PDB file of C-alpha atoms in Angstrom:
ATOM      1  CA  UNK A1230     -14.808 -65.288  67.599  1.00  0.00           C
ATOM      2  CA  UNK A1231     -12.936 -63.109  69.785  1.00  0.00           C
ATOM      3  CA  UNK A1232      -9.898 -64.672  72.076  1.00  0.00           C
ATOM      4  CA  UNK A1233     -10.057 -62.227  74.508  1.00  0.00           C
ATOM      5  CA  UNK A1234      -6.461 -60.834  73.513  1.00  0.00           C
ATOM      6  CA  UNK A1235      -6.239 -57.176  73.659  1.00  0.00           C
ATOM      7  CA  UNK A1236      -3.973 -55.113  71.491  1.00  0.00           C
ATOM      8  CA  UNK A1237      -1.423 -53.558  73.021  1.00  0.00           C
ATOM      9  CA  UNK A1238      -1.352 -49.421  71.105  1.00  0.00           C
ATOM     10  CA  UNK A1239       1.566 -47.685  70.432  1.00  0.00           C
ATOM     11  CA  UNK A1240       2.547 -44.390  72.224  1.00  0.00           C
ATOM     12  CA  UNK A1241       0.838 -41.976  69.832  1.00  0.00           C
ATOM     13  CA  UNK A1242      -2.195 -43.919  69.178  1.00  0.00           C
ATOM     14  CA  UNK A1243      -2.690 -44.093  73.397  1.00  0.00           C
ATOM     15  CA  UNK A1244      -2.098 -40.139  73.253  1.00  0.00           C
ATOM     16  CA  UNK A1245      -5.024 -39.936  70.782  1.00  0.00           C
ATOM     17  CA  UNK A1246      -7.353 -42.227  72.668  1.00  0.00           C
ATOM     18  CA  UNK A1247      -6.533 -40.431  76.072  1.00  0.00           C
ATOM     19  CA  UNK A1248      -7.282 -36.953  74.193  1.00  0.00           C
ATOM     20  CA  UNK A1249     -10.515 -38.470  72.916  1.00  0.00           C
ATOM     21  CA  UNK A1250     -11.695 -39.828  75.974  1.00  0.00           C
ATOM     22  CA  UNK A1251     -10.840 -36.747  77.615  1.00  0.00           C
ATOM     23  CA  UNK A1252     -12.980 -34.660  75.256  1.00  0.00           C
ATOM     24  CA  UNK A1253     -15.685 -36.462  75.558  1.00  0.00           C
ATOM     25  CA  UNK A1254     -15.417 -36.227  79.244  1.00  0.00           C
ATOM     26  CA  UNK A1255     -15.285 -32.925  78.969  1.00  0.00           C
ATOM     27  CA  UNK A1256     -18.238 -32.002  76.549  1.00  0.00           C
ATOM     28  CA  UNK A1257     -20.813 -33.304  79.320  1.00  0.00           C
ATOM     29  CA  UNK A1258     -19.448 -31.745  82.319  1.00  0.00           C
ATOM     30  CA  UNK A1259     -16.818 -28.731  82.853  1.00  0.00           C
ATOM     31  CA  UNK A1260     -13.271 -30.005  83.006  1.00  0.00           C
ATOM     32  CA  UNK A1261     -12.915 -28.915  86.695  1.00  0.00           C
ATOM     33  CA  UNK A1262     -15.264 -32.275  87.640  1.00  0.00           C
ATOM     34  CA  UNK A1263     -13.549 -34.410  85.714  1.00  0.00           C
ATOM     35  CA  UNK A1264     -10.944 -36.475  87.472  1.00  0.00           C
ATOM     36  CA  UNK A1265      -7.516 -38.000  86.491  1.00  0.00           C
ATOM     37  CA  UNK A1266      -9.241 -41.170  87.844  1.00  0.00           C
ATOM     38  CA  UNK A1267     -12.208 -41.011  85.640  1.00  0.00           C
ATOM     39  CA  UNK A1268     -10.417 -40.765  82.230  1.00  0.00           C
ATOM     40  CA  UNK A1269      -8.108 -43.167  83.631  1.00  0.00           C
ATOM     41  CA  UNK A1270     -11.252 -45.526  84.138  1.00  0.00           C
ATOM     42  CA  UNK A1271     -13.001 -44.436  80.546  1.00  0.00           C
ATOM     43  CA  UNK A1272     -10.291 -45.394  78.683  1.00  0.00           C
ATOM     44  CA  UNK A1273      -9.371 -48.881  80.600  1.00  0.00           C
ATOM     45  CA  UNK A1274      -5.818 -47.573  81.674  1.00  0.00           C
ATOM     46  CA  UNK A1275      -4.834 -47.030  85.278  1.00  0.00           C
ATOM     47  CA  UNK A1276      -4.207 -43.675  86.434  1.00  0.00           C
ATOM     48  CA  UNK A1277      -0.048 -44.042  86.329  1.00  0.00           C
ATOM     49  CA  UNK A1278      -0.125 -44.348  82.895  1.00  0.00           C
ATOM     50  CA  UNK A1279      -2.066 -41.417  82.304  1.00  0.00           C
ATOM     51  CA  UNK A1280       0.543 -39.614  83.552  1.00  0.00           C
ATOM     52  CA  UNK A1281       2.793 -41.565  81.604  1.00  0.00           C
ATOM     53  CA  UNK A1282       1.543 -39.767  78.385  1.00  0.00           C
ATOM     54  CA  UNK A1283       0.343 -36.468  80.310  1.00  0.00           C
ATOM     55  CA  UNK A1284       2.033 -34.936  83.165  1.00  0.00           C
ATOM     56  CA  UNK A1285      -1.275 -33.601  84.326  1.00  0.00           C
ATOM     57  CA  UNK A1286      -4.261 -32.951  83.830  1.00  0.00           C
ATOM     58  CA  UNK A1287      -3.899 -29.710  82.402  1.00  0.00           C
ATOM     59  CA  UNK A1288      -1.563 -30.503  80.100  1.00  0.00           C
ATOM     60  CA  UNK A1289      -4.322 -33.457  79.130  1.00  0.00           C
ATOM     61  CA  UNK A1290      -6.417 -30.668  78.943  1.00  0.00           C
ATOM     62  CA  UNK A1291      -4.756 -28.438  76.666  1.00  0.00           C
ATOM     63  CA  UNK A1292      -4.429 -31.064  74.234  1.00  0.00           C
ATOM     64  CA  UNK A1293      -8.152 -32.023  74.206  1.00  0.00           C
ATOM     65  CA  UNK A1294      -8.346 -28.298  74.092  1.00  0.00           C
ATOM     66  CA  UNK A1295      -6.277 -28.140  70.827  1.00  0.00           C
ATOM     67  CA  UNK A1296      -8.619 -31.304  68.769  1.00  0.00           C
ATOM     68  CA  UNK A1297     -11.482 -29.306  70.099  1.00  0.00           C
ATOM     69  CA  UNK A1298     -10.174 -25.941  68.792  1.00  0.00           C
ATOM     70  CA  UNK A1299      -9.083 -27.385  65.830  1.00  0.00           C
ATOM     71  CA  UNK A1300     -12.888 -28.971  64.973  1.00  0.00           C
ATOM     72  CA  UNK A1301     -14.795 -25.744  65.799  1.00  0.00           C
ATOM     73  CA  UNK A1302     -12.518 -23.482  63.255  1.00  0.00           C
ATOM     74  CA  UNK A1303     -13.496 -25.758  60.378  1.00  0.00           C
ATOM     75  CA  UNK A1304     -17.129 -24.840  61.405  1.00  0.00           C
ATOM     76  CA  UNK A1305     -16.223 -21.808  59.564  1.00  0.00           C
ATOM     77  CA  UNK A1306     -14.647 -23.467  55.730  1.00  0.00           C
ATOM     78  CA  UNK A1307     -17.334 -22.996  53.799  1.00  0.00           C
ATOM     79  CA  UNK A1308     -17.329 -23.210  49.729  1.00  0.00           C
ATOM     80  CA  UNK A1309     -17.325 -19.704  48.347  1.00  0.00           C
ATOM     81  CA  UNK A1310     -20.435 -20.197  45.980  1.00  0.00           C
ATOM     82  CA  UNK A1311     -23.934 -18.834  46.277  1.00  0.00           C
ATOM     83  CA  UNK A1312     -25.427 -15.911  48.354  1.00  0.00           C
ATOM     84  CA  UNK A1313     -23.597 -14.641  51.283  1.00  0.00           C
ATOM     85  CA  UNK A1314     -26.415 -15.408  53.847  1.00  0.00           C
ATOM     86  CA  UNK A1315     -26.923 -18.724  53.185  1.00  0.00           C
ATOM     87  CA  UNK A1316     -23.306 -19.324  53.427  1.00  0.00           C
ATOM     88  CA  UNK A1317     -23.148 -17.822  56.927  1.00  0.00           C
ATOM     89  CA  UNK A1318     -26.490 -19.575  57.712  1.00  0.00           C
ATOM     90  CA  UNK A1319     -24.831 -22.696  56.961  1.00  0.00           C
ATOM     91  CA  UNK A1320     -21.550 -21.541  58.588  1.00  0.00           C
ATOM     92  CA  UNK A1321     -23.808 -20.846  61.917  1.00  0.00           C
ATOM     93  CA  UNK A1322     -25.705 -24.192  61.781  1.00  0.00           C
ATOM     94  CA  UNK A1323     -22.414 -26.251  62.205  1.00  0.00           C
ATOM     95  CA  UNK A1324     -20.899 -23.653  64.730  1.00  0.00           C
ATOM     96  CA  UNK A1325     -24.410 -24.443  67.037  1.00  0.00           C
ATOM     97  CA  UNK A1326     -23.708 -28.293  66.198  1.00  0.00           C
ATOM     98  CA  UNK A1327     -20.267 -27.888  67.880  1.00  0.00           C
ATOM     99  CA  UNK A1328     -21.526 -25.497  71.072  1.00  0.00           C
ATOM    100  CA  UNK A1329     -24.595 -28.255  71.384  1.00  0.00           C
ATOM    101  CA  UNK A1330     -21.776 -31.432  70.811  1.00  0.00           C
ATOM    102  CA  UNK A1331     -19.537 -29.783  73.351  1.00  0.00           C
ATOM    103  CA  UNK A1332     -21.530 -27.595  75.416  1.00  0.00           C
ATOM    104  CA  UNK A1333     -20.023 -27.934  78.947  1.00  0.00           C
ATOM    105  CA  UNK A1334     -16.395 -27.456  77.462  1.00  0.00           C
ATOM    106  CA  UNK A1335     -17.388 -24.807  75.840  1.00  0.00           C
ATOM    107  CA  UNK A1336     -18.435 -22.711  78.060  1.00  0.00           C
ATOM    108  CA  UNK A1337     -15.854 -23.846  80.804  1.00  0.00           C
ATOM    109  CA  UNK A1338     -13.396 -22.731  77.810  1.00  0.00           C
ATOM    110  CA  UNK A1339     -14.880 -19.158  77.426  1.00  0.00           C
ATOM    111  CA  UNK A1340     -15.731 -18.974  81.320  1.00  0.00           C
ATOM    112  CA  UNK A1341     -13.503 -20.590  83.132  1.00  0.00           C
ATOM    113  CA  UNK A1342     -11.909 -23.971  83.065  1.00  0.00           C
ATOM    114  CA  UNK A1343      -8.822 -25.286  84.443  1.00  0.00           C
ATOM    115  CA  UNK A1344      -6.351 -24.298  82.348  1.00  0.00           C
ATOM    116  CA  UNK A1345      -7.876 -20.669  81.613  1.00  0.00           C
ATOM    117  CA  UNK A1346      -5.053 -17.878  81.349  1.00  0.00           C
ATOM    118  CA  UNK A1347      -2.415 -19.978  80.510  1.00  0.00           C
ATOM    119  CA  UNK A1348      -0.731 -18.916  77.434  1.00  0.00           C
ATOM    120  CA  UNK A1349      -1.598 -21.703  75.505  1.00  0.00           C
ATOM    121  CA  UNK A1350      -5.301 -21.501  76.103  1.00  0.00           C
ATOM    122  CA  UNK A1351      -5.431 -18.170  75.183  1.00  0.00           C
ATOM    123  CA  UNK A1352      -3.352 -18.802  71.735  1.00  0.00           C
ATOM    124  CA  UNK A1353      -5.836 -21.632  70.816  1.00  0.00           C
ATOM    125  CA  UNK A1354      -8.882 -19.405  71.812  1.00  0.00           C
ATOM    126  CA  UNK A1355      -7.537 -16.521  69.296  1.00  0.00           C
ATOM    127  CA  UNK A1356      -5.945 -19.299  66.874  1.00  0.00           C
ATOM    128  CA  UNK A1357     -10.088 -20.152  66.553  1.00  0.00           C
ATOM    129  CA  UNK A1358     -11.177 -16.331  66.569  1.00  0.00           C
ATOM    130  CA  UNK A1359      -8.658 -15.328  63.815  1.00  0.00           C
ATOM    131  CA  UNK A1360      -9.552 -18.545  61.780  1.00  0.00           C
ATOM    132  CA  UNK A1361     -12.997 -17.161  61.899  1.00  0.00           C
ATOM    133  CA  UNK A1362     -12.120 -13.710  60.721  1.00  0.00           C
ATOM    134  CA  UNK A1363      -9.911 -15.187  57.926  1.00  0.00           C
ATOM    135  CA  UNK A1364     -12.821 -17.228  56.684  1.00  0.00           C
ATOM    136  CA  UNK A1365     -15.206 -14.531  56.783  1.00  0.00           C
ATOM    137  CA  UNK A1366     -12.866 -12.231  55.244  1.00  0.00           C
ATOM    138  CA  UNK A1367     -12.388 -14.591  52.128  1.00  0.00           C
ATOM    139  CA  UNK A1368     -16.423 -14.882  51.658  1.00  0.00           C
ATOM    140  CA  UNK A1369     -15.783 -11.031  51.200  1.00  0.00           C
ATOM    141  CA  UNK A1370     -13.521 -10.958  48.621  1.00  0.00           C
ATOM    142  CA  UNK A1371     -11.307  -8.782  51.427  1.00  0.00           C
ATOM    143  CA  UNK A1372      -7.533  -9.225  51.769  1.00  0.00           C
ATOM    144  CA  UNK A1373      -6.630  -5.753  53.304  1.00  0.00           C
ATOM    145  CA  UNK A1374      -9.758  -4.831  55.281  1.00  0.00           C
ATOM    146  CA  UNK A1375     -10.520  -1.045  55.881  1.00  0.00           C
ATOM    147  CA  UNK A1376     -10.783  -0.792  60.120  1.00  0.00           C
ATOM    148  CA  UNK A1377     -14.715  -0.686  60.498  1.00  0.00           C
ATOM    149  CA  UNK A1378     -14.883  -3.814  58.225  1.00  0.00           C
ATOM    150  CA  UNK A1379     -12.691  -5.336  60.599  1.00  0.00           C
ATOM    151  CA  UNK A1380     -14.535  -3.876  63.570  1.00  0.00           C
ATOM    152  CA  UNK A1381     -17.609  -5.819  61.893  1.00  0.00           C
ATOM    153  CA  UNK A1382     -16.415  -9.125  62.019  1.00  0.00           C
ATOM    154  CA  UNK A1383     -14.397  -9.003  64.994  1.00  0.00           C
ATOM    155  CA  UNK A1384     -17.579  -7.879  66.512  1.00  0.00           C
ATOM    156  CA  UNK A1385     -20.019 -10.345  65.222  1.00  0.00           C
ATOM    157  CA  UNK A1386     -17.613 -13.409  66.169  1.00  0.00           C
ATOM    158  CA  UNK A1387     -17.967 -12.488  69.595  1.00  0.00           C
ATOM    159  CA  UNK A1388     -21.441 -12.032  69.401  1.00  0.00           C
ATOM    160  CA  UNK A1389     -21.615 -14.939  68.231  1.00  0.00           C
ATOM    161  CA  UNK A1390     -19.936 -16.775  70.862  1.00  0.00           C
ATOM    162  CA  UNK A1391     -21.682 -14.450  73.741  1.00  0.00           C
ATOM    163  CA  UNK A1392     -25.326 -15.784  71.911  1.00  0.00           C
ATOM    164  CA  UNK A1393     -24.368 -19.092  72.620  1.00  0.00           C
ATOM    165  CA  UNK A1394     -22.958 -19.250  76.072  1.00  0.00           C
ATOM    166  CA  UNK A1395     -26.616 -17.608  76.943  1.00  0.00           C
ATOM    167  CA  UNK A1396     -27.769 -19.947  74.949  1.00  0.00           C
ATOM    168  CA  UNK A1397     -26.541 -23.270  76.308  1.00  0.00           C
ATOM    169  CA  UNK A1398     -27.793 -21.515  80.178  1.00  0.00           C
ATOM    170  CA  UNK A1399     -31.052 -22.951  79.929  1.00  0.00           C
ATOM    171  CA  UNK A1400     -31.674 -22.737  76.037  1.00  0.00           C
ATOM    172  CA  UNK A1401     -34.693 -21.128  76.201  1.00  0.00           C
ATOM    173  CA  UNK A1402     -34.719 -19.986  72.738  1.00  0.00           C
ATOM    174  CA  UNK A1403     -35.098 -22.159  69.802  1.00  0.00           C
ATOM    175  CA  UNK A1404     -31.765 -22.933  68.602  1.00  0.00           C
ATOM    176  CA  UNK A1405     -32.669 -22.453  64.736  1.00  0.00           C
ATOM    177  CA  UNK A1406     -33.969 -18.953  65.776  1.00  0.00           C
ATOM    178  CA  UNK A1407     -30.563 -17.811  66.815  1.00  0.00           C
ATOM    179  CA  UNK A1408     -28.401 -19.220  64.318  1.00  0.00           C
ATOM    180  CA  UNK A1409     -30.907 -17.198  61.733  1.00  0.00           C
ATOM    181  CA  UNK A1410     -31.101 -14.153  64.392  1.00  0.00           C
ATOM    182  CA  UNK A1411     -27.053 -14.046  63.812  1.00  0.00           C
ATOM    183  CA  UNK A1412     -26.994 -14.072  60.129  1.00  0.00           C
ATOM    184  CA  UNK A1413     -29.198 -11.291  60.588  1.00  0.00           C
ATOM    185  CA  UNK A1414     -26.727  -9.437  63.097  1.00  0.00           C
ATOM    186  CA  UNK A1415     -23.854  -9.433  60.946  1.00  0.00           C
ATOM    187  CA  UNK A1416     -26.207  -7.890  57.871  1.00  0.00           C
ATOM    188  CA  UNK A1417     -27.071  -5.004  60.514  1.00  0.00           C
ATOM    189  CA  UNK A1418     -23.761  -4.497  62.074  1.00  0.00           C
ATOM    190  CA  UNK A1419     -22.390  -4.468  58.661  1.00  0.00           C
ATOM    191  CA  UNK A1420     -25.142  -1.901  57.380  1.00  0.00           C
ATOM    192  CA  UNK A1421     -25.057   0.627  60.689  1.00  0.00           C
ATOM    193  CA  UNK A1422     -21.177   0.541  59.486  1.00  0.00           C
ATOM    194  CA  UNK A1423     -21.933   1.380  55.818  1.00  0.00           C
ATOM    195  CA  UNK A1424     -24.015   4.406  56.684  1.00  0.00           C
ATOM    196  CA  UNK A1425     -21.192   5.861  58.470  1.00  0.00           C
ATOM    197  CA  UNK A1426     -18.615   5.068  55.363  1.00  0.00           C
ATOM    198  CA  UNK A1427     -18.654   4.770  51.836  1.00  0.00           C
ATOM    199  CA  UNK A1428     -16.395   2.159  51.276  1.00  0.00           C
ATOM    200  CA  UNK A1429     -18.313   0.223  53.396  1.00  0.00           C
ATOM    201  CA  UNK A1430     -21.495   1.097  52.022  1.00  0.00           C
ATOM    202  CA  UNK A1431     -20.019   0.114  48.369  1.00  0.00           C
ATOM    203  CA  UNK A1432     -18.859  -3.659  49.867  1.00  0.00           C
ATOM    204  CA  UNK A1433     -22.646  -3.896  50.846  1.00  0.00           C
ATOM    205  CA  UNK A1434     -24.257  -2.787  47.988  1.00  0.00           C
ATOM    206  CA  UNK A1435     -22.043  -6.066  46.326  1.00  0.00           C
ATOM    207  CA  UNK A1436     -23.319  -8.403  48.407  1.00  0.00           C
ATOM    208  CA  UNK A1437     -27.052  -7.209  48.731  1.00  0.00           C
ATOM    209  CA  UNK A1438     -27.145  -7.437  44.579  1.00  0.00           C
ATOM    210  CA  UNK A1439     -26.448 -11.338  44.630  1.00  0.00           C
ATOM    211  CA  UNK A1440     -28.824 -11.950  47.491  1.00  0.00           C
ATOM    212  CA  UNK A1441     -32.055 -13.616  46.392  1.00  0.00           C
ATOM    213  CA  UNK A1442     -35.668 -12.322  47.686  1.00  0.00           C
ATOM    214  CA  UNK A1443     -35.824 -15.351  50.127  1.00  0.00           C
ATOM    215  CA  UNK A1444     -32.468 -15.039  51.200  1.00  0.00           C
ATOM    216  CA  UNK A1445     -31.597 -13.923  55.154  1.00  0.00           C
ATOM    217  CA  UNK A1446     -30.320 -10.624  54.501  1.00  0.00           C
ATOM    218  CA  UNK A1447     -33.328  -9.839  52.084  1.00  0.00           C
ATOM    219  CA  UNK A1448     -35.850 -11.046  54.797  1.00  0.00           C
ATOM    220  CA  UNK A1449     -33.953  -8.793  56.978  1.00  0.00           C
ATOM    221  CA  UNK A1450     -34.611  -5.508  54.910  1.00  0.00           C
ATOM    222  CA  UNK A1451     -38.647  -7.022  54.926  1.00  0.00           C
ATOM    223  CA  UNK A1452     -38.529  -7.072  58.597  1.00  0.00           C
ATOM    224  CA  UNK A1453     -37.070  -3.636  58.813  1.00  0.00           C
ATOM    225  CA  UNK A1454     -39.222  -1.994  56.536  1.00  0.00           C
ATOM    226  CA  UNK A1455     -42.646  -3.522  58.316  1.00  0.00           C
ATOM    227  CA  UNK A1456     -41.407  -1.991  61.918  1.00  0.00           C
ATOM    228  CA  UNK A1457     -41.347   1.244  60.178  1.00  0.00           C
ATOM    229  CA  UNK A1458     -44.776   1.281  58.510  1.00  0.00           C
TER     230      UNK A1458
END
């Protein structure tokens, strides 16, 4: 039975509660409705000591900001085995888990929030976008991309977040649609790229060989090829 006692947390440990309360506070409504107050409330502290682990609620923000950042770049580790697609496929699924988990916060991070244009926002948003490209890279077999490789992925990452701001204003297409809709993107981004250069054009003839007839970029090619009969 419990005597009622509550344990008293150490410095870091309250840090990591307030950041978790905060995160969650902010993945159901934009961070600019959130008040001091409520997190104080959410996480059974009064608002002093808030501040006596934040100075504000930006800085609070920042470092909800960072977890949060952190989590959505490992949406992009993914083991380098099997066909490319369904390694982006499943790459895209848990990058659409995160925008669904944290859908408010997300877009009040790539729209506006209250702590947008401070350096440190901006170094966590490209911290996330160069993870991204890393990861994508590696799938490649890239180190030292050629420039419209990198134009490719640089291109299809933001695409990718674009799709699913629209997306979370009023979700109107089926989520599973989109995450196979992007798979699909970065196979035709990367092909438009590979009729215009050889070396490109020799990268995708490598990945199209391991691709299997059911595979995304192979369905692709199907879909292609019936518009034009």
């Amino acid at each position: 039975m419990s005597t009622g006692v509550r344990r008293r947390m150490g410095v870091e440990e309250r840090r990591q509660q307030l950041i978790g309360v905060a995160l969650e506070l902010f993945s159901r409504r934009s961070p600019d409705e959130v008040s001091i107050d409520e997190i104080a409330s959410a996480a059974g502290i009064s608002r002093p000591l808030v501040y006596h682990y934040f100075p504000g609620k930006l800085s609070l923000y920042e470092a909800a900001l960072q977890r949060a950042a952190d989590d959505l770049a490992g949406r992009f580790v993914e083991p380098h085995e099997g066909p490319l697609g369904a390694r982006l496929l499943r790459v895209m699924r848990r990058f659409f888990d995160f925008v669904d988990e944290h859908g408010p916060g997300f877009s009040a991070l790539m729209r506006g929030g209250p702590a947008v244009g401070s350096s440190t926002t901006n170094a966590l948003i490209d911290a996330v976008r160069q993870a991204a490209y890393d990861q994508i890279l590696a799938h490649l077999g890239v180190e030292n991309p050629p420039a419209r490789l990198e134009l490719v992925v640089r291109s299809w990452i933001s695409l990718a977040e674009s799709t699913a701001l629209i997306w979370l204003d009023g979700r109107r297409i089926p989520r599973a649609e989109l995450e196979y809709q992007l798979v699909h993107d970065f196979a035709a981004l990367a092909a438009v790229s590979a009729a215009h250069d050889e070396e490109m054009a020799m990268l995708m003839r490598q990945v199209l060989k391991d691709e299997p007839t059911d595979g995304p970029f192979s369905d692709l090619v199907g879909r292609l090829i019936s518009l034009a009969s």
